Amino acid sequence: MDVVQLQRQLVDYKASLYNEAILDEQFTQLQELQDENNPDFVVEVVSLFFEDSERLLNELTKALEQQNIDFKRVDAHVHQLKGSSSSIGAQRVQKVCIAFRNCCEEQNVQGCLICLQQVKNEYSLVKTKLETMFKLEQQILAAGGSIPV
Amino acid sequence: MAAMQRVAQSSVSTSAAATSNYGGSSSFRGVETVISDQFPAGLRVLVVDDDITCLRIVEHMLRRCLYNVTTCSQAKVALNLLRERKGSFDVILSDVYMPDMDVMSADGRTSAVMKGIRHGACDYLIKPIREEELKNIWQHVVRKKWNENKELEHSGSLDDNDRHKRGIDDAEYASSVNDGTDVSLKSQKKRSITKEEEEENENDDPSSSKKPRVVWSVELHQQFVSAVNQLGIDKAVPKRILELMNVPGLTRENVASHLQKFRLYLKRISGVAQQGGIGNPLCGPVEPNVKIGSLGRFDIQALAASGQIPPQTFAALHAELLGRPTGNLVTAMDQPALLQASLQGPKCIPVEHGVAFGQPLPSCLVVPSQSSASFQAGNSPASVNQNGSFNKTAVIDYSLLSPQSNNSSLNIGQVTDGDLQTTGILSGYIPPASISPSVSSCSINADNCSSQQLQNSSMTFKASRQLPIVHSLPDVQGSYGAIKPGEVLDQAPFANLGYNDKGTCLPTRFAVDEFQSLMGSSSRGKIFAENIGTRVKQEPNMEFVDNSRVGIPMLQQFPPNELMSVFTE
């Protein structure tokens, strides 16, 4: 594939992420923060997000497996996940977190478990999508093209 | 990744790397250096957040603002750091779920915000944090300093004399840009020496002996108003009000001060009504010998002219005009549509009359006279100070926009100072906006004789609306109250009322006696607070001492082009 085609593909792909509400304008902001001094800023931050999210999801899974669930603790984890997902614009993850916190507040175990599954799904989705996007970008760069804004 | 490693290794990472990237000062050794010529570049910010993603993003944003950033992912480490390096940070941004240091959080719930504010936070940013919000955090430092100065003034310290003297000296120069800069240098240095740096850690540090701030939040003010109503305005005395309010920690002095402002406000409102909105009855003759110009204004000019304001700041101005909050430190949302409205509205050329009145004048924030309801006056247009020419006519227009502008009051004051031959007009358009009935009036005007202290506020609604407008009035000879320096010093700034929308209540973000009216509407977990406020404050001490501080913040309030044009007048 030539560069132009790849570039077009990337543009379309990104657009689909916004259309499907996987990402929101916060991600756009993030991209705008990337400058010549920090050319890999987006990838760096998103990697941090992946890392942290996985840790949090593990913690949540463990916490919800307990006999006596510490809802405060669960809530704190979800809160953090909400914060980090909103910071990178992973809005579907963020939205599930909101519902998740409500379940925590109600101490609704079943609700929490459902939310946990949902948040895992959304996380996987955004992760896959972002990785695909980064791969496309790399291909474009490797082919000597520039990333379309 | 780098950030994370840093955090992992030491839990704290500090960097002053931003400068070299932007061609700023080559040395970041001391904040003084940086602050002197590039404030707020070099502002020392400590960011504490256990969310490494946010931490990294915020760090990066702060660097782009040329701040000197230290990050820390553990509250405990941050606290230790603060104790060990007391005085080495100007601002602390902390995640709200870290004990005692509440500033930044994804929790947009009102209760959480309130809690943060009550614990001494002077701002509350909702994640995701936006770069624009961080560009303005230095205001807290400035504001805090102002408040400290006010306290000094009240205590009648020797500094007062120095300030006046300096003010007079300054007025003797015809006001060149350079003079202004010099002053700002001085004051900046002074500031960096005397300032108690930490913004937030009063709670953490037992050795701190600062007075607790009283934030007259909407709630608190409502309590106050209902107490006053219960007693009757004539019979309301601080002690009784305090008893009725029954708020722990609130002192009689706090109430007395607030009551005074409240009375002045009422007086002004009634005065305006009687006068048909023209002429400010509260103003009497200006005493000629107080013709001290505040050179603060120059700072802006100087900074702008000399390019000392980072380009980003200017860029930010544009961005902020686009419906983002700034000038007054508000977390706001992006509302491009609104932006448009405001940009297209007729502009009111702000003019400031610093010296004009022959008294230490406050910085004036002027708002465009016409704009959509959601226009954010705080960040937009303009206030300009002109010190240079004494023969100018200064017009200050306040336009307060409010969707529900019933009972709008027009407040116009004008002053002529014979000595200086300057004429100023203050015209305020202050439609009370009322959302919550008990907080219906939207502005409190603290002027008593010396008048030019107006702080207006209004709220914004998402719906964009063309509002009525402000006009500049022809010159009218106004009578301003005789002002003696001492009196001026006693004037406290005003309080504005905060408003809330849909139950989202944002307390005012300013400490002590300044109120901001904030309107928050929450959606999607964010709080968008927009602040429309024009204010003219009379804070004489700033004029003399902290000129730079008076000037700089205003800068944020105008778009570059206006700034330039006005200044070069």
Tab-separated table of N, CA and C in Angstrom, chain B residues 264-382:
chain	number	residue	atom	x	y	z
B	264	LEU	N	-23.281	47.801	51.508
B	264	LEU	CA	-22.849	48.680	50.435
B	264	LEU	C	-23.528	48.295	49.136
B	265	TYR	N	-23.619	47.041	48.982
B	265	TYR	CA	-24.259	46.541	47.784
B	265	TYR	C	-25.703	47.002	47.733
B	266	LEU	N	-26.391	46.828	48.823
B	266	LEU	CA	-27.788	47.229	48.867
B	266	LEU	C	-27.927	48.724	48.621
B	267	LYS	N	-27.013	49.417	49.213
B	267	LYS	CA	-27.045	50.859	49.079
B	267	LYS	C	-26.853	51.254	47.624
B	268	ARG	N	-25.945	50.614	47.035
B	268	ARG	CA	-25.673	50.948	45.659
B	268	ARG	C	-26.862	50.621	44.778
B	269	ILE	N	-27.424	49.499	45.014
B	269	ILE	CA	-28.573	49.094	44.217
B	269	ILE	C	-29.682	50.116	44.353
B	270	SER	N	-29.932	50.539	45.564
B	270	SER	CA	-31.019	51.497	45.741
B	270	SER	C	-30.623	52.842	45.161
B	271	GLY	N	-29.387	53.163	45.301
B	271	GLY	CA	-28.910	54.417	44.742
B	271	GLY	C	-29.076	54.435	43.239
B	272	VAL	N	-28.781	53.362	42.660
B	272	VAL	CA	-28.895	53.262	41.222
B	272	VAL	C	-30.334	53.406	40.809
B	273	ALA	N	-31.166	52.775	41.572
B	273	ALA	CA	-32.576	52.843	41.235
B	273	ALA	C	-33.061	54.279	41.264
B	274	GLN	N	-32.658	55.010	42.284
B	274	GLN	CA	-33.102	56.380	42.397
B	274	GLN	C	-32.563	57.250	41.287
B	275	GLN	N	-31.400	56.974	40.915
B	275	GLN	CA	-30.783	57.827	39.936
B	275	GLN	C	-31.058	57.422	38.509
B	276	GLY	N	-31.889	56.509	38.376
B	276	GLY	CA	-32.191	56.091	37.030
B	276	GLY	C	-30.975	55.501	36.352
B	277	GLY	N	-30.110	55.088	37.128
B	277	GLY	CA	-28.969	54.386	36.550
B	277	GLY	C	-27.861	55.298	36.094
B	278	ILE	N	-28.067	56.523	36.209
B	278	ILE	CA	-26.990	57.381	35.749
B	278	ILE	C	-26.378	58.114	36.913
B	279	GLY	N	-25.139	58.100	36.892
B	279	GLY	CA	-24.467	58.790	37.965
B	279	GLY	C	-24.390	57.884	39.154
B	280	ASN	N	-23.302	57.870	39.739
B	280	ASN	CA	-23.182	57.024	40.897
B	280	ASN	C	-23.218	57.868	42.132
B	281	PRO	N	-24.272	57.710	42.823
B	281	PRO	CA	-24.507	58.540	44.006
B	281	PRO	C	-23.492	58.274	45.100
B	282	LEU	N	-22.854	57.234	44.955
B	282	LEU	CA	-21.949	56.882	46.034
B	282	LEU	C	-20.629	57.597	45.918
B	283	CYS	N	-20.514	58.265	44.854
B	283	CYS	CA	-19.220	58.859	44.648
B	283	CYS	C	-19.191	60.317	45.036
B	284	GLY	N	-18.176	60.676	45.623
B	284	GLY	CA	-18.036	62.069	45.994
B	284	GLY	C	-16.807	62.599	45.298
B	285	PRO	N	-16.416	63.745	45.624
B	285	PRO	CA	-15.240	64.370	45.015
B	285	PRO	C	-13.962	63.583	45.287
B	286	VAL	N	-13.157	63.647	44.370
B	286	VAL	CA	-11.898	62.949	44.549
B	286	VAL	C	-10.888	63.890	45.166
B	287	GLU	N	-10.240	63.383	46.060
B	287	GLU	CA	-9.244	64.234	46.679
B	287	GLU	C	-8.022	64.263	45.786
B	288	PRO	N	-7.631	65.427	45.450
B	288	PRO	CA	-6.577	65.581	44.462
B	288	PRO	C	-5.239	64.984	44.875
B	289	ASN	N	-4.960	65.020	46.077
B	289	ASN	CA	-3.622	64.582	46.426
B	289	ASN	C	-3.401	63.085	46.327
B	290	VAL	N	-4.395	62.436	45.977
B	290	VAL	CA	-4.198	60.993	45.852
B	290	VAL	C	-3.997	60.606	44.417
B	291	LYS	N	-3.392	61.447	43.716
B	291	LYS	CA	-3.280	61.108	42.301
B	291	LYS	C	-2.144	60.145	42.026
B	292	ILE	N	-2.317	59.038	42.530
B	292	ILE	CA	-1.266	58.071	42.316
B	292	ILE	C	-1.717	57.104	41.268
B	293	GLY	N	-0.932	57.007	40.341
B	293	GLY	CA	-1.327	56.071	39.305
B	293	GLY	C	-0.793	54.728	39.678
B	294	SER	N	-1.509	53.804	39.320
B	294	SER	CA	-0.967	52.498	39.604
B	294	SER	C	-0.257	52.083	38.365
B	295	LEU	N	0.918	51.774	38.546
B	295	LEU	CA	1.708	51.415	37.391
B	295	LEU	C	1.550	49.973	37.017
B	296	GLY	N	0.755	49.354	37.738
B	296	GLY	CA	0.558	47.939	37.464
B	296	GLY	C	0.239	47.708	36.018
B	297	ARG	N	-0.468	48.608	35.531
B	297	ARG	CA	-0.891	48.460	34.154
B	297	ARG	C	0.240	48.293	33.197
B	298	PHE	N	1.242	48.957	33.522
B	298	PHE	CA	2.347	48.906	32.591
B	298	PHE	C	2.903	47.545	32.406
B	299	ASP	N	2.745	46.849	33.433
B	299	ASP	CA	3.331	45.536	33.335
B	299	ASP	C	2.813	44.794	32.143
B	300	ILE	N	1.563	44.928	32.001
B	300	ILE	CA	0.980	44.183	30.911
B	300	ILE	C	1.542	44.676	29.621
B	301	GLN	N	1.492	45.942	29.566
B	301	GLN	CA	1.952	46.531	28.341
B	301	GLN	C	3.392	46.146	28.101
B	302	ALA	N	4.130	46.307	29.140
B	302	ALA	CA	5.537	46.027	29.008
B	302	ALA	C	5.771	44.595	28.614
B	303	LEU	N	5.077	43.772	29.273
B	303	LEU	CA	5.278	42.362	28.996
B	303	LEU	C	4.864	42.029	27.587
B	304	ALA	N	3.767	42.592	27.233
B	304	ALA	CA	3.275	42.278	25.910
B	304	ALA	C	4.225	42.821	24.861
B	305	ALA	N	4.601	44.037	25.097
B	305	ALA	CA	5.448	44.682	24.119
B	305	ALA	C	6.794	44.008	24.000
B	306	SER	N	7.299	43.598	25.101
B	306	SER	CA	8.630	43.037	25.055
B	306	SER	C	8.623	41.563	24.757
B	307	GLY	N	7.471	41.079	24.550
B	307	GLY	CA	7.409	39.674	24.187
B	307	GLY	C	7.729	38.777	25.348
B	308	GLN	N	7.582	39.308	26.508
B	308	GLN	CA	7.902	38.481	27.646
B	308	GLN	C	6.786	37.545	28.011
B	309	ILE	N	5.724	37.768	27.429
B	309	ILE	CA	4.653	36.850	27.693
B	309	ILE	C	4.799	35.724	26.706
B	310	PRO	N	4.847	34.591	27.223
B	310	PRO	CA	5.066	33.462	26.330
B	310	PRO	C	3.983	33.423	25.266
B	311	PRO	N	4.380	33.096	24.109
B	311	PRO	CA	3.447	33.030	23.000
B	311	PRO	C	2.254	32.177	23.353
B	312	GLN	N	2.530	31.208	24.144
B	312	GLN	CA	1.445	30.311	24.489
B	312	GLN	C	0.373	31.015	25.282
B	313	THR	N	0.812	31.970	26.012
B	313	THR	CA	-0.179	32.686	26.786
B	313	THR	C	-1.128	33.391	25.851
B	314	PHE	N	-0.531	33.949	24.861
B	314	PHE	CA	-1.390	34.612	23.906
B	314	PHE	C	-2.262	33.629	23.176
B	315	ALA	N	-1.659	32.561	22.844
B	315	ALA	CA	-2.438	31.547	22.160
B	315	ALA	C	-3.576	31.117	23.057
B	316	ALA	N	-3.253	31.041	24.291
B	316	ALA	CA	-4.265	30.611	25.244
B	316	ALA	C	-5.409	31.595	25.284
B	317	LEU	N	-5.064	32.813	25.115
B	317	LEU	CA	-6.109	33.807	25.157
B	317	LEU	C	-7.142	33.543	24.088
B	318	HIS	N	-6.625	33.189	22.975
B	318	HIS	CA	-7.556	32.890	21.905
B	318	HIS	C	-8.402	31.700	22.258
B	319	ALA	N	-7.732	30.735	22.714
B	319	ALA	CA	-8.448	29.519	23.047
B	319	ALA	C	-9.491	29.817	24.092
B	320	GLU	N	-9.121	30.650	24.981
B	320	GLU	CA	-10.016	30.921	26.071
B	320	GLU	C	-11.200	31.724	25.609
B	321	LEU	N	-10.937	32.510	24.670
B	321	LEU	CA	-12.046	33.267	24.154
B	321	LEU	C	-13.074	32.337	23.577
B	322	LEU	N	-12.595	31.235	23.234
B	322	LEU	CA	-13.511	30.295	22.656
B	322	LEU	C	-14.346	29.601	23.687
B	323	GLY	N	-14.703	30.278	24.645
B	323	GLY	CA	-15.615	29.665	25.587
B	323	GLY	C	-14.924	28.921	26.678
B	324	ARG	N	-13.675	29.099	26.769
B	324	ARG	CA	-13.064	28.432	27.894
B	324	ARG	C	-12.779	29.429	28.954
B	325	PRO	N	-12.766	28.961	30.058
B	325	PRO	CA	-12.671	29.797	31.218
B	325	PRO	C	-11.262	30.094	31.437
B	326	THR	N	-11.046	31.218	31.921
B	326	THR	CA	-9.716	31.410	32.317
B	326	THR	C	-9.570	32.510	33.244
B	327	GLY	N	-9.646	33.631	32.706
B	327	GLY	CA	-9.254	34.752	33.486
B	327	GLY	C	-9.554	34.565	34.927
B	328	ASN	N	-10.687	34.153	35.202
B	328	ASN	CA	-11.000	34.072	36.600
B	328	ASN	C	-10.949	32.666	37.114
B	329	LEU	N	-10.220	31.887	36.477
B	329	LEU	CA	-9.985	30.627	37.056
B	329	LEU	C	-11.124	29.784	37.153
B	330	VAL	N	-11.694	29.564	36.142
B	330	VAL	CA	-12.831	28.727	36.269
B	330	VAL	C	-12.672	27.546	35.390
B	331	THR	N	-13.191	26.526	35.817
B	331	THR	CA	-13.137	25.358	34.985
B	331	THR	C	-14.306	25.501	34.041
B	332	ALA	N	-14.033	25.401	32.834
B	332	ALA	CA	-15.162	25.579	31.980
B	332	ALA	C	-15.126	24.634	30.834
B	333	MET	N	-16.105	24.711	30.122
B	333	MET	CA	-16.248	23.812	29.026
B	333	MET	C	-16.090	24.528	27.755
B	334	ASP	N	-15.866	23.736	26.818
B	334	ASP	CA	-15.684	24.263	25.511
B	334	ASP	C	-17.003	24.475	24.851
B	335	GLN	N	-17.249	25.628	24.435
B	335	GLN	CA	-18.499	25.814	23.732
B	335	GLN	C	-18.246	26.688	22.536
B	336	PRO	N	-17.795	26.062	21.549
B	336	PRO	CA	-17.373	26.789	20.364
B	336	PRO	C	-18.456	27.692	19.809
B	337	ALA	N	-19.644	27.212	19.871
B	337	ALA	CA	-20.714	28.009	19.307
B	337	ALA	C	-20.807	29.329	20.033
B	338	LEU	N	-20.679	29.208	21.289
B	338	LEU	CA	-20.803	30.388	22.090
B	338	LEU	C	-19.675	31.317	21.804
B	339	LEU	N	-18.602	30.682	21.595
B	339	LEU	CA	-17.436	31.443	21.348
B	339	LEU	C	-17.678	32.357	20.215
B	340	GLN	N	-18.222	31.757	19.238
B	340	GLN	CA	-18.476	32.515	18.060
B	340	GLN	C	-19.304	33.743	18.370
B	341	ALA	N	-20.312	33.483	19.110
B	341	ALA	CA	-21.191	34.579	19.444
B	341	ALA	C	-20.425	35.689	20.116
B	342	SER	N	-19.586	35.289	20.991
B	342	SER	CA	-18.928	36.350	21.704
B	342	SER	C	-17.924	37.075	20.841
B	343	LEU	N	-17.334	36.342	19.978
B	343	LEU	CA	-16.340	36.998	19.162
B	343	LEU	C	-16.975	37.958	18.181
B	344	GLN	N	-18.139	37.584	17.798
B	344	GLN	CA	-18.779	38.412	16.799
B	344	GLN	C	-19.471	39.617	17.388
B	345	GLY	N	-19.717	39.527	18.619
B	345	GLY	CA	-20.419	40.634	19.235
B	345	GLY	C	-19.586	41.881	19.129
B	346	PRO	N	-20.237	42.914	19.185
B	346	PRO	CA	-19.562	44.198	19.155
B	346	PRO	C	-18.594	44.251	20.300
B	347	LYS	N	-17.513	44.741	20.028
B	347	LYS	CA	-16.571	44.758	21.121
B	347	LYS	C	-16.627	46.065	21.845
B	348	CYS	N	-16.443	45.904	23.038
B	348	CYS	CA	-16.439	47.094	23.804
B	348	CYS	C	-15.005	47.345	24.070
B	349	ILE	N	-14.554	48.401	23.759
B	349	ILE	CA	-13.154	48.613	23.961
B	349	ILE	C	-12.938	48.964	25.390
B	350	PRO	N	-12.169	48.253	25.873
B	350	PRO	CA	-11.935	48.384	27.279
B	350	PRO	C	-10.966	49.472	27.425
B	351	VAL	N	-11.167	50.145	28.378
B	351	VAL	CA	-10.181	51.132	28.581
B	351	VAL	C	-9.982	51.186	30.029
B	352	GLU	N	-8.894	51.388	30.384
B	352	GLU	CA	-8.783	51.452	31.782
B	352	GLU	C	-8.247	52.749	32.118
B	353	HIS	N	-8.490	53.134	33.240
B	353	HIS	CA	-8.108	54.413	33.621
B	353	HIS	C	-7.375	54.195	34.847
B	354	GLY	N	-6.257	53.871	34.809
B	354	GLY	CA	-5.608	53.596	36.060
B	354	GLY	C	-5.489	54.819	36.837
B	355	VAL	N	-4.707	55.668	36.372
B	355	VAL	CA	-4.402	56.837	37.095
B	355	VAL	C	-5.517	57.782	37.058
B	356	ALA	N	-6.307	57.552	36.132
B	356	ALA	CA	-7.324	58.491	35.816
B	356	ALA	C	-7.996	59.133	36.983
B	357	PHE	N	-8.310	58.348	37.926
B	357	PHE	CA	-9.103	58.916	38.981
B	357	PHE	C	-8.324	59.549	40.078
B	358	GLY	N	-7.105	59.569	39.875
B	358	GLY	CA	-6.354	60.239	40.909
B	358	GLY	C	-6.396	59.461	42.180
B	359	GLN	N	-6.670	58.253	42.052
B	359	GLN	CA	-6.612	57.455	43.245
B	359	GLN	C	-6.136	56.123	42.799
B	360	PRO	N	-5.715	55.421	43.706
B	360	PRO	CA	-5.197	54.112	43.367
B	360	PRO	C	-6.324	53.363	42.758
B	361	LEU	N	-6.225	53.074	41.602
B	361	LEU	CA	-7.319	52.400	40.996
B	361	LEU	C	-7.015	50.981	40.773
B	362	PRO	N	-8.030	50.396	40.692
B	362	PRO	CA	-8.029	48.977	40.572
B	362	PRO	C	-7.890	48.624	39.172
B	363	SER	N	-7.642	47.490	38.994
B	363	SER	CA	-7.574	47.035	37.642
B	363	SER	C	-9.002	46.889	37.187
B	364	CYS	N	-9.177	47.160	35.991
B	364	CYS	CA	-10.528	47.060	35.506
B	364	CYS	C	-10.627	45.957	34.504
B	365	LEU	N	-11.586	45.222	34.668
B	365	LEU	CA	-11.801	44.206	33.673
B	365	LEU	C	-12.992	44.677	32.920
B	366	VAL	N	-12.836	44.715	31.697
B	366	VAL	CA	-13.960	45.185	30.954
B	366	VAL	C	-14.458	44.083	30.085
B	367	VAL	N	-15.680	44.029	30.027
B	367	VAL	CA	-16.257	42.959	29.272
B	367	VAL	C	-16.874	43.519	28.045
B	368	PRO	N	-16.884	42.748	27.069
B	368	PRO	CA	-17.455	43.200	25.818
B	368	PRO	C	-18.884	43.498	26.091
B	369	SER	N	-19.333	44.481	25.475
B	369	SER	CA	-20.667	44.878	25.833
B	369	SER	C	-21.737	43.953	25.329
B	370	GLN	N	-21.455	43.274	24.329
B	370	GLN	CA	-22.523	42.436	23.845
B	370	GLN	C	-21.985	41.074	23.569
B	371	SER	N	-22.630	40.155	24.099
B	371	SER	CA	-22.165	38.828	23.799
B	371	SER	C	-23.233	37.865	24.219
B	372	SER	N	-22.988	36.680	23.899
B	372	SER	CA	-23.996	35.707	24.233
B	372	SER	C	-23.986	35.483	25.711
B	373	ALA	N	-25.013	34.893	26.158
B	373	ALA	CA	-25.135	34.684	27.579
B	373	ALA	C	-24.007	33.828	28.083
B	374	SER	N	-23.529	33.042	27.241
B	374	SER	CA	-22.524	32.152	27.743
B	374	SER	C	-21.142	32.711	27.552
B	375	PHE	N	-21.104	33.850	27.169
B	375	PHE	CA	-19.825	34.454	26.958
B	375	PHE	C	-19.102	34.522	28.263
B	376	GLN	N	-17.910	34.303	28.208
B	376	GLN	CA	-17.213	34.364	29.457
B	376	GLN	C	-16.489	35.662	29.602
B	377	ALA	N	-17.063	36.418	30.327
B	377	ALA	CA	-16.476	37.712	30.485
B	377	ALA	C	-15.139	37.639	31.141
B	378	GLY	N	-15.023	36.717	31.965
B	378	GLY	CA	-13.782	36.625	32.704
B	378	GLY	C	-12.602	36.549	31.790
B	379	ASN	N	-12.760	35.850	30.752
B	379	ASN	CA	-11.569	35.719	29.949
B	379	ASN	C	-11.537	36.612	28.814
B	380	SER	N	-12.490	37.295	28.559
B	380	SER	CA	-12.409	37.920	27.381
B	380	SER	C	-12.080	39.291	27.556
B	381	PRO	N	-12.388	39.992	27.032
B	381	PRO	CA	-12.006	41.227	26.680
B	381	PRO	C	-11.477	41.940	27.731
B	382	ALA	N	-11.080	42.568	27.906
B	382	ALA	CA	-10.313	43.479	28.024
B	382	ALA	C	-10.290	44.454	28.996
